[in-house]
Coordinates of C-alpha atoms and ligand atoms in Angstrom, one line a residue:
X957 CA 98.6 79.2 83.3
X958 CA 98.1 82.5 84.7
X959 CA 94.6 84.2 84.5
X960 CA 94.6 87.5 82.5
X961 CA 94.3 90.6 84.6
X962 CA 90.9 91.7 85.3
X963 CA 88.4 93.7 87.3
X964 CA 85.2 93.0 88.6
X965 CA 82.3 95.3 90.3
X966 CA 80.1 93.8 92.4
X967 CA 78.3 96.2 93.8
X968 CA 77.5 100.1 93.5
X969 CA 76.1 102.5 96.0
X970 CA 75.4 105.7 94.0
X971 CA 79.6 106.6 92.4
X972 CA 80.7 104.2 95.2
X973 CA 81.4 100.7 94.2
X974 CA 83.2 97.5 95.5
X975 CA 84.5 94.9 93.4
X976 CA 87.6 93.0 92.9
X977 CA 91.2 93.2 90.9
X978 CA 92.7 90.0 89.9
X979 CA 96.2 90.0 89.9
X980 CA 99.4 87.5 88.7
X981 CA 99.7 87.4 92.6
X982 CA 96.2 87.2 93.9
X983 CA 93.1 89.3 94.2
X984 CA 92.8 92.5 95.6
X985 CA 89.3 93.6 97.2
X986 CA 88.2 97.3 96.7
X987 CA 88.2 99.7 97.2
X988 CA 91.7 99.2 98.5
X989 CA 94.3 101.0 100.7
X990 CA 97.6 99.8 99.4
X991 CA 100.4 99.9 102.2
X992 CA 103.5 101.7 101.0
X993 CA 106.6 99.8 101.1
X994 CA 109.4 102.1 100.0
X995 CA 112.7 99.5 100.2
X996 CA 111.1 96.4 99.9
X997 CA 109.7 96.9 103.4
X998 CA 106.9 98.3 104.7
X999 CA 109.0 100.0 107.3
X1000 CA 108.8 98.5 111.0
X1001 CA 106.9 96.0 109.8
X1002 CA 107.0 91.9 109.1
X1003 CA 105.0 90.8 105.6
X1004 CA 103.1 88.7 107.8
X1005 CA 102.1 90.8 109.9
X1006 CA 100.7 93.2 107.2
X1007 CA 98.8 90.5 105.7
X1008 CA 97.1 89.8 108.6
X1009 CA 95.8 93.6 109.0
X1010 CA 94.0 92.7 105.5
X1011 CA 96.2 94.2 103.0
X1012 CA 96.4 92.6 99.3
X1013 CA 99.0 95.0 97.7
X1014 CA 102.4 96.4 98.5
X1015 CA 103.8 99.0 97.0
X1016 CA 107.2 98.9 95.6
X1017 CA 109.3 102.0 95.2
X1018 CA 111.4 102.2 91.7
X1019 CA 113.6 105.3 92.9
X1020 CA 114.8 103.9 95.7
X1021 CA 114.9 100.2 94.5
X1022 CA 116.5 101.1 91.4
X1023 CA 119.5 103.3 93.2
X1024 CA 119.9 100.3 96.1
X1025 CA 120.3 97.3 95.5
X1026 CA 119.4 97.6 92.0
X1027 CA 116.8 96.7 89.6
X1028 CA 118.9 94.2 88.0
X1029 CA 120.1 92.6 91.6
X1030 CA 116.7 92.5 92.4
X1031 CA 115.6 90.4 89.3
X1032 CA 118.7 88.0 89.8
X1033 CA 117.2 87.5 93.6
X1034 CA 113.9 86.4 92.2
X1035 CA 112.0 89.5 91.8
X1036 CA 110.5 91.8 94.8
X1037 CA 107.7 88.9 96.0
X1038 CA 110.4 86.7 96.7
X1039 CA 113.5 89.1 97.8
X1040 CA 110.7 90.8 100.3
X1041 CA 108.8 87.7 100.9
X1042 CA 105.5 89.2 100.0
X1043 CA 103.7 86.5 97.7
X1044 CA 100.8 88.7 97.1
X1045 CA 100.1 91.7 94.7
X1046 CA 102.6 94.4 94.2
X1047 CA 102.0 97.8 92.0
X1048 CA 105.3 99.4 91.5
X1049 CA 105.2 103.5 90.8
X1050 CA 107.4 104.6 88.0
X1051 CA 110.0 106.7 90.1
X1052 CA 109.1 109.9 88.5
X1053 CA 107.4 111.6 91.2
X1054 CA 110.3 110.5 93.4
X1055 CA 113.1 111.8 91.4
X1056 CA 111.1 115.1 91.7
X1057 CA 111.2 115.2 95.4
X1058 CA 114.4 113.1 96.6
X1059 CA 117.2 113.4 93.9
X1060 CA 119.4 116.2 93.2
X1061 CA 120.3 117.9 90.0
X1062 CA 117.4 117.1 88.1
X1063 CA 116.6 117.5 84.8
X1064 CA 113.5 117.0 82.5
X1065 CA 113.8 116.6 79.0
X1066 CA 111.2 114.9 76.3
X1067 CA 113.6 112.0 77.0
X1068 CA 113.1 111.5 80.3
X1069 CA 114.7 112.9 83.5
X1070 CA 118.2 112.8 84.2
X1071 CA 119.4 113.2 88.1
X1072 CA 121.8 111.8 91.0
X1073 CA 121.4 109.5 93.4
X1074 CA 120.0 111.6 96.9
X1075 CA 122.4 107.9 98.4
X1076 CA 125.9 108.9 96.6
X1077 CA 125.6 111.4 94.4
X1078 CA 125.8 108.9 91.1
X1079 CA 124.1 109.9 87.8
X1080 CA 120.8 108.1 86.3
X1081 CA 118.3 108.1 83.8
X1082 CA 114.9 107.7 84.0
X1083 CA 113.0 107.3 80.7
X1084 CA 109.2 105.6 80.4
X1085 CA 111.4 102.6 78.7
X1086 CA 114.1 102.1 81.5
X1087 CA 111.1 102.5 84.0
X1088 CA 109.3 100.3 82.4
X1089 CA 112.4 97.6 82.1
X1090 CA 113.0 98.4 85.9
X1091 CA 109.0 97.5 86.9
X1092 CA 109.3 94.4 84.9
X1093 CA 112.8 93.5 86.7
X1094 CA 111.0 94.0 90.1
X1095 CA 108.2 91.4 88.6
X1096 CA 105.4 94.0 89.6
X1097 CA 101.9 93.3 88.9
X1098 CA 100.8 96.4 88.2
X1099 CA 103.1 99.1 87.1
X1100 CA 102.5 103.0 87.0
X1101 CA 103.4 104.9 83.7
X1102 CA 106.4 107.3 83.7
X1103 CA 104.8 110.6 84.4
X1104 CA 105.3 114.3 85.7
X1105 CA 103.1 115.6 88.7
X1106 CA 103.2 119.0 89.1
X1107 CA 102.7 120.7 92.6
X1108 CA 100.2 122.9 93.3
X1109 CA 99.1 126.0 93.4
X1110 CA 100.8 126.5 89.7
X1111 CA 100.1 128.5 86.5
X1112 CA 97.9 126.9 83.6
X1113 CA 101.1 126.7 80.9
X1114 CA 103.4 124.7 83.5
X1115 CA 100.2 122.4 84.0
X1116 CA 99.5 121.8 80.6
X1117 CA 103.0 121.3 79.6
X1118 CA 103.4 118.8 81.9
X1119 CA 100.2 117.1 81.5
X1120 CA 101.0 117.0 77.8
X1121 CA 104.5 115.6 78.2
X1122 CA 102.7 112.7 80.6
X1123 CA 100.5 112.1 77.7
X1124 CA 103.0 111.4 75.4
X1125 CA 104.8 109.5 77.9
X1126 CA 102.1 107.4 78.6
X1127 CA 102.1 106.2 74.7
X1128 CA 105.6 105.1 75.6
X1129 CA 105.3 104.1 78.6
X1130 CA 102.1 101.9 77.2
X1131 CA 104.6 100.6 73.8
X1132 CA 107.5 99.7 76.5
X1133 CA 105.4 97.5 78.7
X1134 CA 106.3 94.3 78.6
X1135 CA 104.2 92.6 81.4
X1136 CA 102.9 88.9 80.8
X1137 CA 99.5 87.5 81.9
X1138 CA 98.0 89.2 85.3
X1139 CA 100.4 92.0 84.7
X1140 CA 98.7 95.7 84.2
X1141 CA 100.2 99.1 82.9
X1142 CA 98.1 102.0 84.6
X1143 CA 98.0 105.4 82.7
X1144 CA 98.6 108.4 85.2
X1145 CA 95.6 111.3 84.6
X1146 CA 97.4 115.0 85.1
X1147 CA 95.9 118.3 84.6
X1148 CA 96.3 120.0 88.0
X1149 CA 93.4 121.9 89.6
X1150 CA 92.3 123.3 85.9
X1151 CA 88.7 120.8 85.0
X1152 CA 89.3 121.2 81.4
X1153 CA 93.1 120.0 81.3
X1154 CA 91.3 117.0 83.3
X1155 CA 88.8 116.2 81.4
X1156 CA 91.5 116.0 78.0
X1157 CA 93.8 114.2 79.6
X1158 CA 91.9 111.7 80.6
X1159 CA 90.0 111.5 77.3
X1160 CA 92.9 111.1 75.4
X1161 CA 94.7 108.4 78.0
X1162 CA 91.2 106.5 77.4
X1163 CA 91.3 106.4 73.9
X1164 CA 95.0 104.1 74.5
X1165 CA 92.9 102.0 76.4
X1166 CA 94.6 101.0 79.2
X1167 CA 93.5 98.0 81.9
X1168 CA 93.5 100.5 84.6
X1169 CA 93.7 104.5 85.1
X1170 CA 95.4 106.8 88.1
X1171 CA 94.5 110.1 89.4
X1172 CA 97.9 111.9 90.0
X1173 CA 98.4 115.5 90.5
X1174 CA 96.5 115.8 93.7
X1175 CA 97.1 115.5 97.1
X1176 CA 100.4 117.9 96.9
X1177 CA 99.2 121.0 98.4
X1178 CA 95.7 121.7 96.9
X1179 CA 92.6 122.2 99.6
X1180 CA 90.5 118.8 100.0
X1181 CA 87.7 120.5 98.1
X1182 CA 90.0 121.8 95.4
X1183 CA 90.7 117.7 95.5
X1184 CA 86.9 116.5 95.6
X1185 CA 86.1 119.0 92.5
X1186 CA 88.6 117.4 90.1
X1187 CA 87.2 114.0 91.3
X1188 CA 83.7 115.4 90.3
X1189 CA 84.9 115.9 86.9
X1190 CA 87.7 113.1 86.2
X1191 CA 86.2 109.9 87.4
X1192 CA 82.8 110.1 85.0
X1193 CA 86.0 110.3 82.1
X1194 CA 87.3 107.1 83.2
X1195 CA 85.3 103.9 81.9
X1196 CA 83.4 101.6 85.3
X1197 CA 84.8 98.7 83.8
X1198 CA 88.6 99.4 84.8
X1199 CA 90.2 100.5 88.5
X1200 CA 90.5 104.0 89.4
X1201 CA 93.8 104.8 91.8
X1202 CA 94.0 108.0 93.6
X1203 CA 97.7 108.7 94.1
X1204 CA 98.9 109.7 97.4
X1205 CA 95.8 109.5 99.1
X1206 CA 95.0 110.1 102.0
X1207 CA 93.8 110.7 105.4
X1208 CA 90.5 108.7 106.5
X1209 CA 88.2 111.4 106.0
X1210 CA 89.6 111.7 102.0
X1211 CA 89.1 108.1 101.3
X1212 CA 85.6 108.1 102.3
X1213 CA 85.3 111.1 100.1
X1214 CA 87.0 109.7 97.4
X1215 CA 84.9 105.8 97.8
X1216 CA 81.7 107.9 97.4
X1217 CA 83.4 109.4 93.8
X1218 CA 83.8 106.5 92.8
X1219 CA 87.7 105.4 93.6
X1220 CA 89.1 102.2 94.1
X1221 CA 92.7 101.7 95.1
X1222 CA 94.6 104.4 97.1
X1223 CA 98.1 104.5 98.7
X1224 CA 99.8 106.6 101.2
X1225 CA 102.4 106.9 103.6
X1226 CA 100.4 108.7 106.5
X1227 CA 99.5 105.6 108.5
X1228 CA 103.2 104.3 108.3
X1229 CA 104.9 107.4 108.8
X1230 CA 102.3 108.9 111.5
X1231 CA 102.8 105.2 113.0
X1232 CA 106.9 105.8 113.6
X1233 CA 106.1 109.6 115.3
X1234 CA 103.7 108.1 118.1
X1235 CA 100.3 109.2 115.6
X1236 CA 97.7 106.6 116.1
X1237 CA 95.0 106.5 113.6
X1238 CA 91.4 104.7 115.3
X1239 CA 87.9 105.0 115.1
X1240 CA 88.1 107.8 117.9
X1241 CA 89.9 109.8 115.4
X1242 CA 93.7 110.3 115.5
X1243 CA 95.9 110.4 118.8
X1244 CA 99.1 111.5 119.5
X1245 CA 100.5 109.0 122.3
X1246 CA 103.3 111.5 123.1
X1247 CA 100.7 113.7 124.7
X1248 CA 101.4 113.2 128.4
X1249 CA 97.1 112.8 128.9
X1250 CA 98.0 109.1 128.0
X1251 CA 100.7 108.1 130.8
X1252 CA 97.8 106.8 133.0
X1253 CA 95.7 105.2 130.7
X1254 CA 95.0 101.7 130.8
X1255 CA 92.7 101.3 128.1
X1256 CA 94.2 99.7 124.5
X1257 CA 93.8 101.8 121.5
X1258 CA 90.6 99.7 120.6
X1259 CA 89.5 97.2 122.4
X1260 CA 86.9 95.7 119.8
X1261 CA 90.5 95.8 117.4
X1262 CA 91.7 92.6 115.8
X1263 CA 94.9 93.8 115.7
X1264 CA 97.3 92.7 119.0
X1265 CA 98.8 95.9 118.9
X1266 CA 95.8 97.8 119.2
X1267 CA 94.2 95.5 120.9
X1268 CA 96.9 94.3 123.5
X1269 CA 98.5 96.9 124.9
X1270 CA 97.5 100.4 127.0
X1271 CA 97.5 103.4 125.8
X1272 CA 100.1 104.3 128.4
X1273 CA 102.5 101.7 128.1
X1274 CA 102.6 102.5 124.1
X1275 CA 102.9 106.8 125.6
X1276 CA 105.8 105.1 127.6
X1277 CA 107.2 103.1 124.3
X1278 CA 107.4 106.3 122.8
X1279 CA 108.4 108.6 125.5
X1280 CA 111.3 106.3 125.6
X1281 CA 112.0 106.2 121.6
X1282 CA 111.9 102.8 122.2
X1283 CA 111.9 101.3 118.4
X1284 CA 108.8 98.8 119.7
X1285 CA 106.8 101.9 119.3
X1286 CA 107.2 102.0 115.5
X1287 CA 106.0 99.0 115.1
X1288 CA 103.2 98.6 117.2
X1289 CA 101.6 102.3 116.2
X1290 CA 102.5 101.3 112.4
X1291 CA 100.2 97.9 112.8
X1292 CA 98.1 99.4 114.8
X1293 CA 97.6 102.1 112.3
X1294 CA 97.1 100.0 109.1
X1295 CA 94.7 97.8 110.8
X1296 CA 92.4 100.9 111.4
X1297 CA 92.8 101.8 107.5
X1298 CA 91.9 98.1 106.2
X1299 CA 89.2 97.7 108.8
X1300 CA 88.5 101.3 107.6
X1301 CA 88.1 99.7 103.8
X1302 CA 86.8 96.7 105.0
X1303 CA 83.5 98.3 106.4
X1304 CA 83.3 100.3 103.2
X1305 CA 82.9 97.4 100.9
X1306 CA 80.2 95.6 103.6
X1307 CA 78.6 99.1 103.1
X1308 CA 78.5 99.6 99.6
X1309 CA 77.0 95.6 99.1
X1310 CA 74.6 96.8 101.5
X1311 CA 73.7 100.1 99.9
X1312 CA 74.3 102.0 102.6
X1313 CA 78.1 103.4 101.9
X1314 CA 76.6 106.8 103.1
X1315 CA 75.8 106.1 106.1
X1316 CA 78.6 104.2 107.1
X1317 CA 80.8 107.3 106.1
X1318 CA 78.7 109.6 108.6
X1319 CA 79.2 106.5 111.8
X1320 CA 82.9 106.9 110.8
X1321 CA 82.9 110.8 110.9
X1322 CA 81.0 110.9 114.0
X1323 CA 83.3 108.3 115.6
X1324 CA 86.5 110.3 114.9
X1325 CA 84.5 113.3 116.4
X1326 CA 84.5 111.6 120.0
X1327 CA 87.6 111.9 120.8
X1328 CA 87.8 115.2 120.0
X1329 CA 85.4 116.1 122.4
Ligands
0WW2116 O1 100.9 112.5 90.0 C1 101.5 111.6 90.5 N1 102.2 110.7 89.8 C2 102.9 109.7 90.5 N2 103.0 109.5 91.8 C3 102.3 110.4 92.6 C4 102.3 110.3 94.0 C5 103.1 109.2 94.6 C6 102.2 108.1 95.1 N3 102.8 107.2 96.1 C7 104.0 106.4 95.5 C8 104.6 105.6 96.6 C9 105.5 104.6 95.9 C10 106.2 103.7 97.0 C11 107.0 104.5 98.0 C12 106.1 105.6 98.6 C13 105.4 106.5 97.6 C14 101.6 111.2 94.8 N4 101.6 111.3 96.1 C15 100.8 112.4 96.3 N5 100.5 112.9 97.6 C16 101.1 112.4 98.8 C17 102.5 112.9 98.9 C18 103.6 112.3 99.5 C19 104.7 113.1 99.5 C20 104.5 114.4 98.9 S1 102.9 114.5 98.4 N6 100.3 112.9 95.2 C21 100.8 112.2 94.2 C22 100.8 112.3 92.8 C23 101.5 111.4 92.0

């Protein structure tokens, strides 16, 4: 019999805290970077592989899944664990925020959004119902409310309508759910850069009581301490007892930022993506093995890394890989790159038992500064 879902705090260091989500599919440690695996892959990269680097969730992309091969294919393969061979937590987002940046032709109504396929052109429907019905026919562990995110800088109506319409999505969104035992909904908190459309939309998402609560809206365009202010006045809203996911987050330096406020789970695409244009990520700060500087450098990225590919091979031979476009490049900057980030969270939750989360973020600040010099 499957354990309920649940989440546990073991330790705080001032807002900071470490503490652990038990899933259908496992536990997840946090705070938690969540590797982003947009068509049932975490692109480059073999599941194995991105276990070892020490991650506990994937994510799993509705818009994309939904539009190829299907939801419904998907579900008749076994769900996404099996059909991506990732036995181990997946949170699924609801496909809204895609739609707003891939389809075409969109259009948002109180119903939902209607657009076409950025693949072919067909037409689709996304309500907080049919999201919900695809989440559940990917068998995700933890699935994201239908929402609207806003980009920013924007006026105060266009952020309150949206944040408004979220809200009411997330009652429907909530009602739809039809997840079993280790199986989450997460409300989605809007409200732009505007504290006081923050502050009520998290109140009233509270008052639905949901097992766990996202911070969306941010990290599309606003300045980092436009980002840590509506942190400052979110995260007390949210109750200590549930997870706290910071959407779209972030670089190193924001998720030490966003630790100390008091966040839990993020996700992002940076390491990936920056991984498959030559962009290494390290504790020397980041590195752009295209940079000719590199072709004579036989040191590895890291050489006190666990991971091979950091580990293994010289910086000049992966300047070669990717002076060459050689596809080996991808995946060893990708590992190499989500190794840092879960060694990265790793250290954070040693820290925080330890009570000393602050310092820890200072070592890591300095360290990236090195390199620089
Ligand atoms: O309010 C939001 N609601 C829902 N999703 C949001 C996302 C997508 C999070 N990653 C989903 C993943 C699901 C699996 C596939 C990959 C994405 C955000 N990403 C960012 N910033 C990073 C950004 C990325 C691109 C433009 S801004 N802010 C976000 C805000 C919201």
């Amino acid at each position: 019999m499957t354990e309920p879902f649940s989440f546990t705090v073991h330790a705080t260091d001032g807002a900071a805290r470490t503490g652990t989500i038990r899933t259908a599919h496992g536990d997840v440690a946090t705070p938690a970077f969540m590797a982003v695996g947009t068509a049932a892959t975490v692109k480059a990269m073999q599941m194995r592989d991105v276990r070892e680097t020490g991650t506990d969730v994937v994510l799993g992309n509705t818009y994309h899944l939904m539009l190829r091969p299907g939801a419904e294919r998907v579900a008749e393969l076994g769900g996404l664990h099996k059909f991506s061979n990732w036995p181990h937590t997946i949170l699924t987002d609801s496909g809204g925020f895609q739609v707003m940046s891939l389809a075409k032709l969109r259009k948002v109504t109180e119903h939902g959004v209607t657009f076409q396929s950025h693949i072919d052109g067909s037409k689709h429907v996304l309500t907080p119902e049919r999201s919900m019905e695809i989440q559940a026919l990917l068998g995700s562990d933890i699935q994201m409310q239908f929402d609207e995110c806003v980009d920013l800088p924007n006026g105060r109506d266009e952020i309150d309508r949206a944040m408004r319409l979220s809200l009411r999505w997330a009652e429907r969104s909530k009602a739809a759910f039809q997840g079993g035992p280790g199986q989450a909904v997460f409300a989605i908190v809007q409200g732009g850069d505007i504290a006081d459309l923050r502050v009520e939309s998290a109140r009233a998402l509270v008052k639905m009581d949901f097992p766990g609560y996202a911070i969306g809206g941010l990290a599309v365009g606003e300045p980092q301490e436009v980002m840590a202010r509506m942190l400052d006045v979110t995260v007390p809203e949210l109750p200590s007892n549930r997870p706290r996911y910071l959407m779209g987050v972030g670089t190193p330096d924001d998720l030490l930022l966003s630790i100390e406020r008091g966040i839990d789970m993020f996700d992002c695409v940076m390491p990936t993506r920056a991984g498959r244009h030559g962009l290494a990520y390290t504790r020397f700060g980041r590195i752009n093995l295209k940079n000719a500087r590199h072709a004579n450098d036989p040191t590895p990225l890291d050489p006190e890394s666990n991971c091979p590919a950091a580990r293994d091979y010289s910086r000049a031979y992966l300047h070669h890989l990717v002076r060459s476009g050689e596809l080996l490049a991808m995946t060893l900057i990708t590992w190499a790159n989500l190794a840092y980030y879960q060694s990265l969270m790793a250290g954070a939750r040693t820290a925080i038992r330890e009570g000393r989360f602050a310092d820890y973020a200072a070592e890591a600040r300095a360290g990236w500064a090195r390199e620089r010099e």
